[in-house]
Amino acid sequence: MLRVLLTNDDGIDALGIRKLAEALLALPDLEIFVVAPAEERSGVGHGLTYRSALSPTPHSFYGLPVTAWTIDGNPADCIKGAYHLLFEEGKKPDIVFSGINVGTNLGRDIYYSGTCSGAREAVILGIPGAALSYDNWSDQENYGQVEEIIRPLLQMFCDQAREDRLAPEVFWNVNIPHLAPHEIRGVAPAALALNHYEDKYNLEAEGYWLTREYPDRSNPLPEQDYYLVKRGYIAVTPVHIDATDRSLLDKMLEWPLVKQWGDKKK
């Protein structure tokens, strides 16, 4: 049996994580666990709790045949805490799925997203991870037929996890259009669209609220996640957790200060 761990950032009672569990329950030979925040933790990034104690608590989960806990922390806490506190040595999860998030996580969203941090933390711990987000921000209770849409992709990830064929140090960021299954144009490899929106602060009675504006890009790059999702594709981005720009390491050898350091080492 493949041990599958689910988390999210919308909280354990969110509809998206239930849809994810239901999609997986239709697949064979899986043992499913859920460890999710006790309440919504959207936009917390990869924050960890270390100024207060964590208290994993068993939780019912819609009557579905899964084992579930809540953790009073962030998505990264859920994965780290589950790994160290809830799974015995030799029985760690084989793969982590985080989501299904309300709304997409595209481009630079991956740095703010709690959904993405759940998958990233799994990879940090040596477990394959995938984050799934659905383009229903303006219709948040409507997940359409998302279980049917994502099931083949979930099956592929599970099969590759069984065979140890998923790339190490990479989490997979999956964004799904809010369309009927027959309208989905396919699955596409996607780069991050880092500049597809602009931050704006709007003044209201309580103070300034952060919002976004999406300017019209007359010449979008067709391989980027934002534009692929808007064209009806499921966008899948491999995100490496090592952010080192190795090409610049070589160029840094030409810096005078670095040359001095190098001379001292000799």
PDB file of C-alpha atoms in Angstrom:
ATOM      1  CA  MET A   1       0.000   0.000   0.000  1.00  0.00           C
ATOM      2  CA  LEU A   2       1.250   3.456  -0.883  1.00  0.00           C
ATOM      3  CA  ARG A   3       1.025   5.822   2.097  1.00  0.00           C
ATOM      4  CA  VAL A   4      -0.391   9.164   0.927  1.00  0.00           C
ATOM      5  CA  LEU A   5      -0.423  12.243   3.165  1.00  0.00           C
ATOM      6  CA  LEU A   6      -2.734  15.182   2.447  1.00  0.00           C
ATOM      7  CA  THR A   7      -2.567  18.734   3.752  1.00  0.00           C
ATOM      8  CA  ASN A   8      -3.758  22.188   2.706  1.00  0.00           C
ATOM      9  CA  ASP A   9      -3.814  25.815   3.833  1.00  0.00           C
ATOM     10  CA  ASP A  10      -7.587  26.351   3.768  1.00  0.00           C
ATOM     11  CA  GLY A  11      -8.102  24.230   6.899  1.00  0.00           C
ATOM     12  CA  ILE A  12      -9.163  20.651   7.442  1.00  0.00           C
ATOM     13  CA  ASP A  13     -12.859  21.458   6.976  1.00  0.00           C
ATOM     14  CA  ALA A  14     -12.331  23.047   3.541  1.00  0.00           C
ATOM     15  CA  LEU A  15     -14.095  21.476   0.585  1.00  0.00           C
ATOM     16  CA  GLY A  16     -10.950  21.314  -1.539  1.00  0.00           C
ATOM     17  CA  ILE A  17      -9.116  18.799   0.652  1.00  0.00           C
ATOM     18  CA  ARG A  18     -12.217  16.636   0.760  1.00  0.00           C
ATOM     19  CA  LYS A  19     -12.350  16.659  -3.059  1.00  0.00           C
ATOM     20  CA  LEU A  20      -8.677  15.649  -3.123  1.00  0.00           C
ATOM     21  CA  ALA A  21      -9.297  12.757  -0.735  1.00  0.00           C
ATOM     22  CA  GLU A  22     -12.314  11.588  -2.743  1.00  0.00           C
ATOM     23  CA  ALA A  23     -10.310  11.638  -5.970  1.00  0.00           C
ATOM     24  CA  LEU A  24      -7.576   9.510  -4.353  1.00  0.00           C
ATOM     25  CA  LEU A  25      -9.990   7.069  -2.736  1.00  0.00           C
ATOM     26  CA  ALA A  26     -11.039   5.933  -6.214  1.00  0.00           C
ATOM     27  CA  LEU A  27      -7.453   4.781  -6.892  1.00  0.00           C
ATOM     28  CA  PRO A  28      -6.219   1.314  -5.850  1.00  0.00           C
ATOM     29  CA  ASP A  29      -3.758   0.318  -3.113  1.00  0.00           C
ATOM     30  CA  LEU A  30      -3.564   3.619  -1.252  1.00  0.00           C
ATOM     31  CA  GLU A  31      -3.594   4.293   2.485  1.00  0.00           C
ATOM     32  CA  ILE A  32      -4.637   7.899   2.984  1.00  0.00           C
ATOM     33  CA  PHE A  33      -3.775  10.191   5.884  1.00  0.00           C
ATOM     34  CA  VAL A  34      -4.815  13.808   6.394  1.00  0.00           C
ATOM     35  CA  VAL A  35      -2.893  16.283   8.552  1.00  0.00           C
ATOM     36  CA  ALA A  36      -4.168  19.808   7.996  1.00  0.00           C
ATOM     37  CA  PRO A  37      -4.388  23.120   9.854  1.00  0.00           C
ATOM     38  CA  ALA A  38      -7.211  23.426  12.377  1.00  0.00           C
ATOM     39  CA  GLU A  39      -8.229  26.696  10.680  1.00  0.00           C
ATOM     40  CA  GLU A  40      -7.438  28.633   7.516  1.00  0.00           C
ATOM     41  CA  ARG A  41      -3.749  29.513   7.061  1.00  0.00           C
ATOM     42  CA  SER A  42      -3.751  30.956   3.541  1.00  0.00           C
ATOM     43  CA  GLY A  43      -0.821  33.139   2.535  1.00  0.00           C
ATOM     44  CA  VAL A  44       1.453  32.082   5.415  1.00  0.00           C
ATOM     45  CA  GLY A  45       4.198  30.905   3.074  1.00  0.00           C
ATOM     46  CA  HIS A  46       6.646  28.473   4.645  1.00  0.00           C
ATOM     47  CA  GLY A  47       6.149  29.735   8.176  1.00  0.00           C
ATOM     48  CA  LEU A  48       6.924  27.363  11.054  1.00  0.00           C
ATOM     49  CA  THR A  49       5.640  27.424  14.620  1.00  0.00           C
ATOM     50  CA  TYR A  50       8.370  27.437  17.258  1.00  0.00           C
ATOM     51  CA  ARG A  51       7.227  30.024  19.818  1.00  0.00           C
ATOM     52  CA  SER A  52       4.336  27.823  20.917  1.00  0.00           C
ATOM     53  CA  ALA A  53       3.730  24.075  21.152  1.00  0.00           C
ATOM     54  CA  LEU A  54       1.968  22.001  18.503  1.00  0.00           C
ATOM     55  CA  SER A  55      -0.863  19.688  19.530  1.00  0.00           C
ATOM     56  CA  PRO A  56      -1.845  17.110  16.881  1.00  0.00           C
ATOM     57  CA  THR A  57      -5.483  16.141  17.460  1.00  0.00           C
ATOM     58  CA  PRO A  58      -7.463  13.290  15.842  1.00  0.00           C
ATOM     59  CA  HIS A  59     -10.246  14.636  13.644  1.00  0.00           C
ATOM     60  CA  SER A  60     -13.217  13.135  11.852  1.00  0.00           C
ATOM     61  CA  PHE A  61     -13.119  13.566   8.085  1.00  0.00           C
ATOM     62  CA  TYR A  62     -16.541  13.475   6.412  1.00  0.00           C
ATOM     63  CA  GLY A  63     -16.962   9.790   7.264  1.00  0.00           C
ATOM     64  CA  LEU A  64     -14.365   8.879   4.649  1.00  0.00           C
ATOM     65  CA  PRO A  65     -11.989   5.917   5.214  1.00  0.00           C
ATOM     66  CA  VAL A  66      -8.925   8.025   6.013  1.00  0.00           C
ATOM     67  CA  THR A  67      -6.948   8.732   9.197  1.00  0.00           C
ATOM     68  CA  ALA A  68      -7.003  12.440   9.999  1.00  0.00           C
ATOM     69  CA  TRP A  69      -5.499  14.885  12.483  1.00  0.00           C
ATOM     70  CA  THR A  70      -5.473  18.645  12.846  1.00  0.00           C
ATOM     71  CA  ILE A  71      -2.421  20.641  13.875  1.00  0.00           C
ATOM     72  CA  ASP A  72      -2.712  24.135  15.326  1.00  0.00           C
ATOM     73  CA  GLY A  73      -0.139  25.552  12.951  1.00  0.00           C
ATOM     74  CA  ASN A  74       0.720  26.172   9.315  1.00  0.00           C
ATOM     75  CA  PRO A  75       0.888  23.728   6.391  1.00  0.00           C
ATOM     76  CA  ALA A  76       4.657  23.303   6.777  1.00  0.00           C
ATOM     77  CA  ASP A  77       4.045  22.526  10.477  1.00  0.00           C
ATOM     78  CA  CYS A  78       1.528  19.877   9.434  1.00  0.00           C
ATOM     79  CA  ILE A  79       4.002  18.038   7.234  1.00  0.00           C
ATOM     80  CA  LYS A  80       6.990  18.424   9.547  1.00  0.00           C
ATOM     81  CA  GLY A  81       4.908  17.531  12.594  1.00  0.00           C
ATOM     82  CA  ALA A  82       3.316  14.543  10.869  1.00  0.00           C
ATOM     83  CA  TYR A  83       6.703  13.264   9.743  1.00  0.00           C
ATOM     84  CA  HIS A  84       8.282  13.449  13.190  1.00  0.00           C
ATOM     85  CA  LEU A  85       5.315  12.865  15.498  1.00  0.00           C
ATOM     86  CA  LEU A  86       2.616  10.828  13.770  1.00  0.00           C
ATOM     87  CA  PHE A  87       4.433   8.347  11.531  1.00  0.00           C
ATOM     88  CA  GLU A  88       6.685   5.608  12.858  1.00  0.00           C
ATOM     89  CA  GLU A  89      10.156   5.087  11.450  1.00  0.00           C
ATOM     90  CA  GLY A  90       9.880   2.838   8.422  1.00  0.00           C
ATOM     91  CA  LYS A  91       6.264   3.891   7.859  1.00  0.00           C
ATOM     92  CA  LYS A  92       6.740   7.455   6.657  1.00  0.00           C
ATOM     93  CA  PRO A  93       4.506   8.824   3.880  1.00  0.00           C
ATOM     94  CA  ASP A  94       5.457   7.870   0.327  1.00  0.00           C
ATOM     95  CA  ILE A  95       4.023  11.016  -1.240  1.00  0.00           C
ATOM     96  CA  VAL A  96       2.361  14.261  -0.118  1.00  0.00           C
ATOM     97  CA  PHE A  97      -0.443  16.096  -1.906  1.00  0.00           C
ATOM     98  CA  SER A  98      -1.288  19.623  -0.738  1.00  0.00           C
ATOM     99  CA  GLY A  99      -4.613  21.215  -1.669  1.00  0.00           C
ATOM    100  CA  ILE A 100      -6.898  21.474  -3.457  1.00  0.00           C
ATOM    101  CA  ASN A 101      -6.519  25.203  -2.921  1.00  0.00           C
ATOM    102  CA  VAL A 102      -9.316  27.698  -3.469  1.00  0.00           C
ATOM    103  CA  GLY A 103      -7.927  29.721  -6.372  1.00  0.00           C
ATOM    104  CA  THR A 104      -4.709  29.320  -8.314  1.00  0.00           C
ATOM    105  CA  ASN A 105      -1.122  29.541  -7.111  1.00  0.00           C
ATOM    106  CA  LEU A 106       0.715  30.850 -10.151  1.00  0.00           C
ATOM    107  CA  GLY A 107       4.042  32.550 -10.691  1.00  0.00           C
ATOM    108  CA  ARG A 108       5.375  34.241  -7.582  1.00  0.00           C
ATOM    109  CA  ASP A 109       2.389  32.975  -5.600  1.00  0.00           C
ATOM    110  CA  ILE A 110       4.531  29.932  -4.815  1.00  0.00           C
ATOM    111  CA  TYR A 111       6.551  32.044  -2.356  1.00  0.00           C
ATOM    112  CA  TYR A 112       3.478  33.177  -0.393  1.00  0.00           C
ATOM    113  CA  SER A 113       1.319  30.077  -0.701  1.00  0.00           C
ATOM    114  CA  GLY A 114       0.739  27.792   2.250  1.00  0.00           C
ATOM    115  CA  THR A 115      -0.445  25.158  -0.218  1.00  0.00           C
ATOM    116  CA  CYS A 116       2.915  25.177  -1.975  1.00  0.00           C
ATOM    117  CA  SER A 117       4.780  25.160   1.336  1.00  0.00           C
ATOM    118  CA  GLY A 118       3.116  21.888   2.297  1.00  0.00           C
ATOM    119  CA  ALA A 119       4.510  20.215  -0.820  1.00  0.00           C
ATOM    120  CA  ARG A 120       7.868  21.984  -0.440  1.00  0.00           C
ATOM    121  CA  GLU A 121       8.261  20.825   3.167  1.00  0.00           C
ATOM    122  CA  ALA A 122       7.641  17.250   2.045  1.00  0.00           C
ATOM    123  CA  VAL A 123      10.479  17.522  -0.454  1.00  0.00           C
ATOM    124  CA  ILE A 124      12.761  19.051   2.183  1.00  0.00           C
ATOM    125  CA  LEU A 125      12.088  15.907   4.233  1.00  0.00           C
ATOM    126  CA  GLY A 126      12.868  13.655   1.270  1.00  0.00           C
ATOM    127  CA  ILE A 127       9.267  12.839   0.293  1.00  0.00           C
ATOM    128  CA  PRO A 128       7.797  13.621  -3.152  1.00  0.00           C
ATOM    129  CA  GLY A 129       5.272  16.446  -2.997  1.00  0.00           C
ATOM    130  CA  ALA A 130       2.700  18.071  -5.258  1.00  0.00           C
ATOM    131  CA  ALA A 131       0.574  21.183  -4.655  1.00  0.00           C
ATOM    132  CA  LEU A 132      -2.805  21.417  -6.372  1.00  0.00           C
ATOM    133  CA  SER A 133      -4.821  24.604  -6.895  1.00  0.00           C
ATOM    134  CA  TYR A 134      -8.119  25.226  -8.687  1.00  0.00           C
ATOM    135  CA  ASP A 135      -9.101  28.381 -10.553  1.00  0.00           C
ATOM    136  CA  ASN A 136     -12.343  29.022  -8.646  1.00  0.00           C
ATOM    137  CA  TRP A 137     -11.477  32.097  -6.582  1.00  0.00           C
ATOM    138  CA  SER A 138     -14.611  33.916  -7.769  1.00  0.00           C
ATOM    139  CA  ASP A 139     -16.795  30.806  -7.231  1.00  0.00           C
ATOM    140  CA  GLN A 140     -15.223  29.232  -4.162  1.00  0.00           C
ATOM    141  CA  GLU A 141     -17.810  26.578  -3.320  1.00  0.00           C
ATOM    142  CA  ASN A 142     -17.787  25.224  -6.872  1.00  0.00           C
ATOM    143  CA  TYR A 143     -15.131  22.611  -7.602  1.00  0.00           C
ATOM    144  CA  GLY A 144     -16.959  21.329 -10.653  1.00  0.00           C
ATOM    145  CA  GLN A 145     -15.755  17.865 -11.648  1.00  0.00           C
ATOM    146  CA  VAL A 146     -12.247  18.400 -10.314  1.00  0.00           C
ATOM    147  CA  GLU A 147     -11.981  14.820  -8.976  1.00  0.00           C
ATOM    148  CA  GLU A 148     -12.463  13.411 -12.467  1.00  0.00           C
ATOM    149  CA  ILE A 149     -10.089  15.967 -13.971  1.00  0.00           C
ATOM    150  CA  ILE A 150      -7.161  15.354 -11.613  1.00  0.00           C
ATOM    151  CA  ARG A 151      -7.488  11.598 -11.044  1.00  0.00           C
ATOM    152  CA  PRO A 152      -5.229  10.571 -13.979  1.00  0.00           C
ATOM    153  CA  LEU A 153      -2.570  13.024 -12.805  1.00  0.00           C
ATOM    154  CA  LEU A 154      -2.810  11.740  -9.223  1.00  0.00           C
ATOM    155  CA  GLN A 155      -2.481   8.196 -10.526  1.00  0.00           C
ATOM    156  CA  MET A 156       0.647   9.135 -12.467  1.00  0.00           C
ATOM    157  CA  PHE A 157       2.248  10.764  -9.427  1.00  0.00           C
ATOM    158  CA  CYS A 158       1.407   7.738  -7.257  1.00  0.00           C
ATOM    159  CA  ASP A 159       2.762   5.290  -9.832  1.00  0.00           C
ATOM    160  CA  GLN A 160       6.010   7.228 -10.124  1.00  0.00           C
ATOM    161  CA  ALA A 161       6.303   7.447  -6.337  1.00  0.00           C
ATOM    162  CA  ARG A 162       5.978   3.648  -6.106  1.00  0.00           C
ATOM    163  CA  GLU A 163       8.794   3.271  -8.615  1.00  0.00           C
ATOM    164  CA  ASP A 164      10.915   6.039  -7.037  1.00  0.00           C
ATOM    165  CA  ARG A 165      10.907   7.935 -10.336  1.00  0.00           C
ATOM    166  CA  LEU A 166       9.925  11.414  -9.124  1.00  0.00           C
ATOM    167  CA  ALA A 167      12.782  13.897  -9.219  1.00  0.00           C
ATOM    168  CA  PRO A 168      14.348  14.583  -5.815  1.00  0.00           C
ATOM    169  CA  GLU A 169      14.414  18.158  -4.488  1.00  0.00           C
ATOM    170  CA  VAL A 170      11.489  19.156  -6.730  1.00  0.00           C
ATOM    171  CA  PHE A 171       7.864  19.752  -5.815  1.00  0.00           C
ATOM    172  CA  TRP A 172       5.199  19.849  -8.481  1.00  0.00           C
ATOM    173  CA  ASN A 173       2.941  22.902  -8.664  1.00  0.00           C
ATOM    174  CA  VAL A 174      -0.325  21.981 -10.387  1.00  0.00           C
ATOM    175  CA  ASN A 175      -2.932  24.564 -11.422  1.00  0.00           C
ATOM    176  CA  ILE A 176      -6.280  23.421 -12.781  1.00  0.00           C
ATOM    177  CA  PRO A 177      -8.700  25.500 -14.890  1.00  0.00           C
ATOM    178  CA  HIS A 178     -12.294  25.850 -13.704  1.00  0.00           C
ATOM    179  CA  LEU A 179     -13.710  23.978 -16.700  1.00  0.00           C
ATOM    180  CA  ALA A 180     -15.694  20.847 -17.457  1.00  0.00           C
ATOM    181  CA  PRO A 181     -13.522  17.768 -18.166  1.00  0.00           C
ATOM    182  CA  HIS A 182     -14.257  17.831 -21.900  1.00  0.00           C
ATOM    183  CA  GLU A 183     -13.104  21.467 -22.057  1.00  0.00           C
ATOM    184  CA  ILE A 184      -9.658  20.777 -20.583  1.00  0.00           C
ATOM    185  CA  ARG A 185      -7.150  20.983 -23.427  1.00  0.00           C
ATOM    186  CA  GLY A 186      -4.516  18.799 -21.763  1.00  0.00           C
ATOM    187  CA  VAL A 187      -1.648  18.822 -19.280  1.00  0.00           C
ATOM    188  CA  ALA A 188       1.204  21.214 -20.070  1.00  0.00           C
ATOM    189  CA  PRO A 189       4.686  21.728 -18.600  1.00  0.00           C
ATOM    190  CA  ALA A 190       4.756  25.298 -17.362  1.00  0.00           C
ATOM    191  CA  ALA A 191       7.258  27.953 -16.350  1.00  0.00           C
ATOM    192  CA  LEU A 192       6.381  30.442 -13.620  1.00  0.00           C
ATOM    193  CA  ALA A 193       4.730  33.666 -14.782  1.00  0.00           C
ATOM    194  CA  LEU A 194       6.474  35.974 -12.336  1.00  0.00           C
ATOM    195  CA  ASN A 195       4.929  39.245 -13.587  1.00  0.00           C
ATOM    196  CA  HIS A 196       1.337  38.412 -14.461  1.00  0.00           C
ATOM    197  CA  TYR A 197      -0.168  40.687 -11.786  1.00  0.00           C
ATOM    198  CA  GLU A 198       0.603  43.929  -9.985  1.00  0.00           C
ATOM    199  CA  ASP A 199       0.188  44.570  -6.248  1.00  0.00           C
ATOM    200  CA  LYS A 200      -2.097  47.429  -5.223  1.00  0.00           C
ATOM    201  CA  TYR A 201      -3.111  48.756  -1.792  1.00  0.00           C
ATOM    202  CA  ASN A 202      -6.637  50.131  -1.524  1.00  0.00           C
ATOM    203  CA  LEU A 203      -7.566  52.456   1.336  1.00  0.00           C
ATOM    204  CA  GLU A 204     -10.759  51.545   3.192  1.00  0.00           C
ATOM    205  CA  ALA A 205     -12.102  52.403   6.635  1.00  0.00           C
ATOM    206  CA  GLU A 206      -9.946  49.796   8.381  1.00  0.00           C
ATOM    207  CA  GLY A 207      -6.744  50.771   6.571  1.00  0.00           C
ATOM    208  CA  TYR A 208      -4.955  49.554   3.465  1.00  0.00           C
ATOM    209  CA  TRP A 209      -5.956  46.256   1.857  1.00  0.00           C
ATOM    210  CA  LEU A 210      -3.594  44.419  -0.477  1.00  0.00           C
ATOM    211  CA  THR A 211      -5.227  43.621  -3.824  1.00  0.00           C
ATOM    212  CA  ARG A 212      -4.098  42.689  -7.307  1.00  0.00           C
ATOM    213  CA  GLU A 213      -4.543  43.990 -10.791  1.00  0.00           C
ATOM    214  CA  TYR A 214      -4.036  41.853 -13.870  1.00  0.00           C
ATOM    215  CA  PRO A 215      -2.858  44.076 -16.717  1.00  0.00           C
ATOM    216  CA  ASP A 216      -3.446  42.984 -20.266  1.00  0.00           C
ATOM    217  CA  ARG A 217      -0.257  41.433 -21.637  1.00  0.00           C
ATOM    218  CA  SER A 218      -0.362  41.768 -25.401  1.00  0.00           C
ATOM    219  CA  ASN A 219       2.605  39.448 -25.860  1.00  0.00           C
ATOM    220  CA  PRO A 220       2.371  36.768 -23.155  1.00  0.00           C
ATOM    221  CA  LEU A 221       4.883  33.968 -23.008  1.00  0.00           C
ATOM    222  CA  PRO A 222       2.864  30.886 -23.963  1.00  0.00           C
ATOM    223  CA  GLU A 223       4.868  28.483 -21.782  1.00  0.00           C
ATOM    224  CA  GLN A 224       4.043  30.311 -18.531  1.00  0.00           C
ATOM    225  CA  ASP A 225       1.589  28.873 -16.021  1.00  0.00           C
ATOM    226  CA  TYR A 226      -0.841  31.807 -15.873  1.00  0.00           C
ATOM    227  CA  TYR A 227      -1.394  31.895 -19.613  1.00  0.00           C
ATOM    228  CA  LEU A 228      -1.633  28.110 -19.947  1.00  0.00           C
ATOM    229  CA  VAL A 229      -4.364  27.904 -17.303  1.00  0.00           C
ATOM    230  CA  LYS A 230      -6.285  30.740 -18.963  1.00  0.00           C
ATOM    231  CA  ARG A 231      -6.052  28.831 -22.261  1.00  0.00           C
ATOM    232  CA  GLY A 232      -7.600  25.731 -20.680  1.00  0.00           C
ATOM    233  CA  TYR A 233      -4.544  23.635 -19.801  1.00  0.00           C
ATOM    234  CA  ILE A 234      -3.620  22.024 -16.506  1.00  0.00           C
ATOM    235  CA  ALA A 235      -0.279  23.723 -15.825  1.00  0.00           C
ATOM    236  CA  VAL A 236       2.371  21.622 -14.054  1.00  0.00           C
ATOM    237  CA  THR A 237       5.566  23.328 -12.890  1.00  0.00           C
ATOM    238  CA  PRO A 238       8.564  21.486 -11.415  1.00  0.00           C
ATOM    239  CA  VAL A 239       9.881  23.773  -8.656  1.00  0.00           C
ATOM    240  CA  HIS A 240      13.387  23.007  -7.391  1.00  0.00           C
ATOM    241  CA  ILE A 241      13.923  23.713  -3.701  1.00  0.00           C
ATOM    242  CA  ASP A 242      17.602  24.635  -4.251  1.00  0.00           C
ATOM    243  CA  ALA A 243      17.396  28.275  -5.326  1.00  0.00           C
ATOM    244  CA  THR A 244      21.155  28.669  -5.799  1.00  0.00           C
ATOM    245  CA  ASP A 245      22.069  30.354  -9.090  1.00  0.00           C
ATOM    246  CA  ARG A 246      25.098  28.233  -9.867  1.00  0.00           C
ATOM    247  CA  SER A 247      26.005  30.206 -12.980  1.00  0.00           C
ATOM    248  CA  LEU A 248      26.642  33.224 -10.760  1.00  0.00           C
ATOM    249  CA  LEU A 249      28.883  31.239  -8.410  1.00  0.00           C
ATOM    250  CA  ASP A 250      31.437  31.054 -11.217  1.00  0.00           C
ATOM    251  CA  LYS A 251      31.062  34.758 -12.055  1.00  0.00           C
ATOM    252  CA  MET A 252      31.589  35.659  -8.400  1.00  0.00           C
ATOM    253  CA  LEU A 253      35.128  34.307  -8.677  1.00  0.00           C
ATOM    254  CA  GLU A 254      35.916  37.498 -10.604  1.00  0.00           C
ATOM    255  CA  TRP A 255      34.862  39.777  -7.730  1.00  0.00           C
ATOM    256  CA  PRO A 256      37.983  41.413  -6.178  1.00  0.00           C
ATOM    257  CA  LEU A 257      36.846  40.531  -2.656  1.00  0.00           C
ATOM    258  CA  VAL A 258      36.269  36.922  -3.633  1.00  0.00           C
ATOM    259  CA  LYS A 259      39.710  36.763  -5.266  1.00  0.00           C
ATOM    260  CA  GLN A 260      41.213  37.956  -1.993  1.00  0.00           C
ATOM    261  CA  TRP A 261      39.353  35.209  -0.142  1.00  0.00           C
ATOM    262  CA  GLY A 262      40.588  32.668  -2.652  1.00  0.00           C
ATOM    263  CA  ASP A 263      44.196  33.854  -2.294  1.00  0.00           C
ATOM    264  CA  LYS A 264      43.983  33.483   1.509  1.00  0.00           C
ATOM    265  CA  LYS A 265      42.841  29.890   1.155  1.00  0.00           C
ATOM    266  CA  LYS A 266      45.952  28.916  -0.799  1.00  0.00           C
TER     267      LYS A 266
END
